[in-house]
Amino acid sequence: MKYFSLDKLLSLAFGLVVFWFFAFLYPFHLNYQEQYQMFLFSSDYFLNFFAKPGGISDYIGNFFTQFYFYSWVGALILAVLLVVLQRAVWFISRQLGAKPVFVPITFIPSLLYWSLFCDENYLLGGLIVMLIVSGFISAFLLIKPVNIRMGFVFVSIPVLFWMAGGAFVLLPLFAVVFEVVNRNLKVVHLSIFALVSTVFSYVIPTLCKSLFLQYPLRQVWIGANYFRFPVNVPVSVGIVALLLVVIPFALYYFSKIIKRDNSKILLVGQLIVLVFGASFLITHSVDMGKEEVMAYDFNCRMRKWDRVIAMAEKKAPTTPLSVTCLNLALAKEDLLGERMFSYFQNGIGGLMPDFVRDYTIPMIAGEVYYHLGFVNTAQRFAFEAMEALPDYQKSSRAVMRLAETNIINGNYEVAGKYLRLLQKTFYYKGWATKALATMKDEKLIAQHPEWGWLRKCRTQEDFLFSEGEKDMMLGVLFRQNPENRMAFEYLMAYTLLNKDLKHFLQYFPLSESLKYRAIPKSYQEALYYAWTQTNNDPTKDIPYPISNVIKQRFQAFQKMPGQPNSGSGKNEFSDTYWYYLYFVK
Amino acid sequence: MRAYLIGYLITVVLFSCNGPENVTVSKGFPPVYPDYIDVTIPQNIAPLNFLLRNKPEKLVVTIKGKSDSITVKGEQKIEIPIDHWKNLLASNLNDSLLVRVLARLNGEWVQYKPFKWYVKKDKIDSYMSYRLIEPGYEVWNKLQIVERNIESFDERVLADNNLTQGSCMNCHIHGSQSGKLSMFHLRGEKGGTILNKDGKLRKINTRANGMISNAVYGDFHPDGRYAVFSTNIIIPELHANRTDRLEVYDTASDLVVIDLDSDKAITQPFLSDTTAFETFPVFSADGKWIYFCSAPKVILPDSIKSLKYNICRVGFDAVKGEIGTKVDTLWNAKKISGSVCHLKASPDGKFLLYTVADYGTFPIWHREADLQMMNLQTGEIEKLEKVNGPNSDSYHSWSSNSRWFVFASKRDDGIYGKPYFCYIDASGKAYKPFVLPQRDPEIYDYMLKSFNIPDLSDSPVPFDAADVEKVYMEQEAEQVK
């Protein structure tokens, strides 16, 4: 096998594995990323990024991130960019004289960045920084005359600073080390080059800050947004950046000392270490719990209710947010009353989460309020989630929701503002144009399957939203539109999850307007339980049509040894309300 | 009809060589945005660039004065050359400019009904500060206090929360409409009220012992030594109904005067009692009175719709540094039905400008909130019907000559506030207001920020965001006693 083809084959294999990973194992992390930015094809948007150091990297990063809307496209982009980074490191190493046997080591920066991308807070702009810096280092190496090469470094420092932020220092660092290693310059010239590069590198950001940049000095130095929280730049990013310089020189030295005879063993050894190292690294970097929540959320966002339920069938959700999504999907499919206790329930927090000053929870919780008909609350949650984004981005998903809620509320001017913005995006343009057209005709809005319905569900009665009185608010919502089955089922679920049978019994008769063919299972269980606890007359029969299966199961439940606190019978009855009532704290 | 004919003839002449043919004359005004149809403008305003909402392929705008004119071409929007504009305004003082709009739509030229810009010799103060903020609920993100030169499009950032650990900043106001005296509140761990006196910045912790909060709404005494503030415990709540958004109210609010020379708090027991809420205090133009809003305490939030603020005043002796003891009610909320906030006395002492909502103390989310003006000499109330829009109009500020005021209006979309300027003539008559001109008028379409608390000044403030960063990070706050 020729080494020449081996490095390309390895790059291809690496790219395929990365693609497979993000397309099939970790796709929802990409969807999650996409929703927290809104790339606009407008000069204003570009200029906003262009106006700060590192902004161009962020701009390019956001440009690519918009394609994460389809996770397989995102996976392809990530695979290509990570391969390009590896190829750049390999190119630089080869220019320094690295032997082909060391190609596996050039995968380390890409591998590390792959592991970083397993955390949803690492942004693509950071990888773009690495690529831009690698590109400048590569260009430096291609220039042969030493004077031009030095001139290139001086000219590149401000350009690279503006494009990639503080990571520009890698170029002068690399250049100085390169000239030291290659002894192309006299000591005096080399010292002057090193000194001027250092002074230049220090002066340019400091000068920019003092003259016109309104950012803290630390942020000026960092430049690009590697991480969603701009104030925290993890050390790991710095390590990857340094490796861009360290690896080529290390390989240069390794190549000098390696004997040709050992090369095959060395190659195989490196590949084994690389594969095992990569497996270890990625396995320890992934967070499948978050991936699960993101999957639930994405399917809710896309209104794929059946997929949400199918996910729960496959593996019961355990986190509060995934339970929130599942309950929403069950309600949308008219199954909440029937099947809610077939899955893990964590109380009212999993039904209608409280507002949190955060960008994730309100986005997910907002879906529940939106579909219930609490349009203003949904609007608030979307607005606040977007405001809470630490990197000051706008969220395409939040803006879309703001447009929807304003259309439903009849605030067409402000809805138009959001829609005109979305018209400047790639994926939402069509939707926005259609929505703008719909907005012009009240009849079309009334006929819209979602907006028309939610308009009927909105409360006409004004009250101040109260986190502690959600049952009251659900009651108002249902009373106003007795066809709003979801509001009723959430009201019932609220009382059941709150173990508040008194109010459950009080509200249950309201179900008359919904004309259930049969009382949903969990309501039957609650009704029968309440009856057995309050009825002292064995001759009297329960005034609700309770199925015999439920009656028999309850009798069996009661006969379980050590009831109610032993914990026995958990598996057999865990799909019942009684189990929730007794065992779930 | 005559105007149409003249317009048509001019169009024909204009385009007789290589201009458009078959021009259709429209009887309606062009769909210009911002709404600059027949507005009254000061002689020192920046060019009123605008766009056409019907997205023409080409646009030719002619602005004609007594003896000269400007013709500007564009696609959908125009940018008027600033030098020509200044000359045109200068040669048409207390006169009007005729604006003719010719647009090509779907290949056909349309000549719209011309409209006028009435140029007033009375200048407006050249600078205006405002806070740029997303009109959110409780969470804020990026905040900036910005100073805009109204005569051009130059903008300068005075404070940026990016430089102050993300802390909230609000209420930048000038003393006597001068850039030499101003203040704003910078919250957060190292925050305080930042006072600018001739460019020297001080950081003051305004919360003295016994005060319920730091200073909130405030105003400078004309001599600059004192400032009057409200202290408020502010609660935001969300409305469920579609027409309202957020209700912000105080569960407690008091008044205090601070002697800025000695950092001493001055108050009166009746201005900090628990049976009433007092807020939005301002000094009269001569400094002898403090106007403020006051409402009897009600149970909140249950009785929020009964929370109605009166306009009151109490004397102030600047020599002794004492607040008077007798409170007069100038505007009785019970009798008139409504609730007043944001009082601003005109520098000539003639008028008191304020906002009236149905209830409560936070009109920016009350669609019905409108400006009103009281003649302080006659007690007459002008409802400013020509000025008010369909949504909230509030947070106003006078120009130093009392002929202009700026206010934040949500008339465009109900959410995003923009600064509108309004002319008041010597008799107190108000004219149709116009929005702050922008180099690119389309910016209002894409901007997701509100212009919050616009405040006019005759000169720029002598500090910038870097100075504020330094004060925030390095300076110890002076403590009010």
PDB file of C-alpha atoms in Angstrom, chain A residues 89 108-109 112 170 238-249:
ATOM      1  CA  VAL A  89      -2.359  19.922   9.484  1.00  0.00           C
ATOM      2  CA  ILE A 108      -5.627  14.715  16.632  1.00  0.00           C
ATOM      3  CA  PRO A 109      -6.827  18.359  16.289  1.00  0.00           C
ATOM      4  CA  LEU A 112     -10.428  16.856  19.586  1.00  0.00           C
ATOM      5  CA  LEU A 170      -0.387  31.163  16.020  1.00  0.00           C
ATOM      6  CA  GLY A 238      -6.500  26.622  23.283  1.00  0.00           C
ATOM      7  CA  ILE A 239      -4.976  23.159  23.297  1.00  0.00           C
ATOM      8  CA  VAL A 240      -6.374  22.356  19.852  1.00  0.00           C
ATOM      9  CA  ALA A 241      -5.063  25.693  18.586  1.00  0.00           C
ATOM     10  CA  LEU A 242      -1.597  25.051  19.960  1.00  0.00           C
ATOM     11  CA  LEU A 243      -1.560  21.596  18.435  1.00  0.00           C
ATOM     12  CA  LEU A 244      -1.774  23.241  15.002  1.00  0.00           C
ATOM     13  CA  VAL A 245       1.727  24.531  15.663  1.00  0.00           C
ATOM     14  CA  VAL A 246       3.074  21.756  17.837  1.00  0.00           C
ATOM     15  CA  ILE A 247       2.100  18.754  15.716  1.00  0.00           C
ATOM     16  CA  PRO A 248       3.898  19.754  12.476  1.00  0.00           C
ATOM     17  CA  PHE A 249       7.147  20.492  14.331  1.00  0.00           C
TER      18      PHE A 249
END
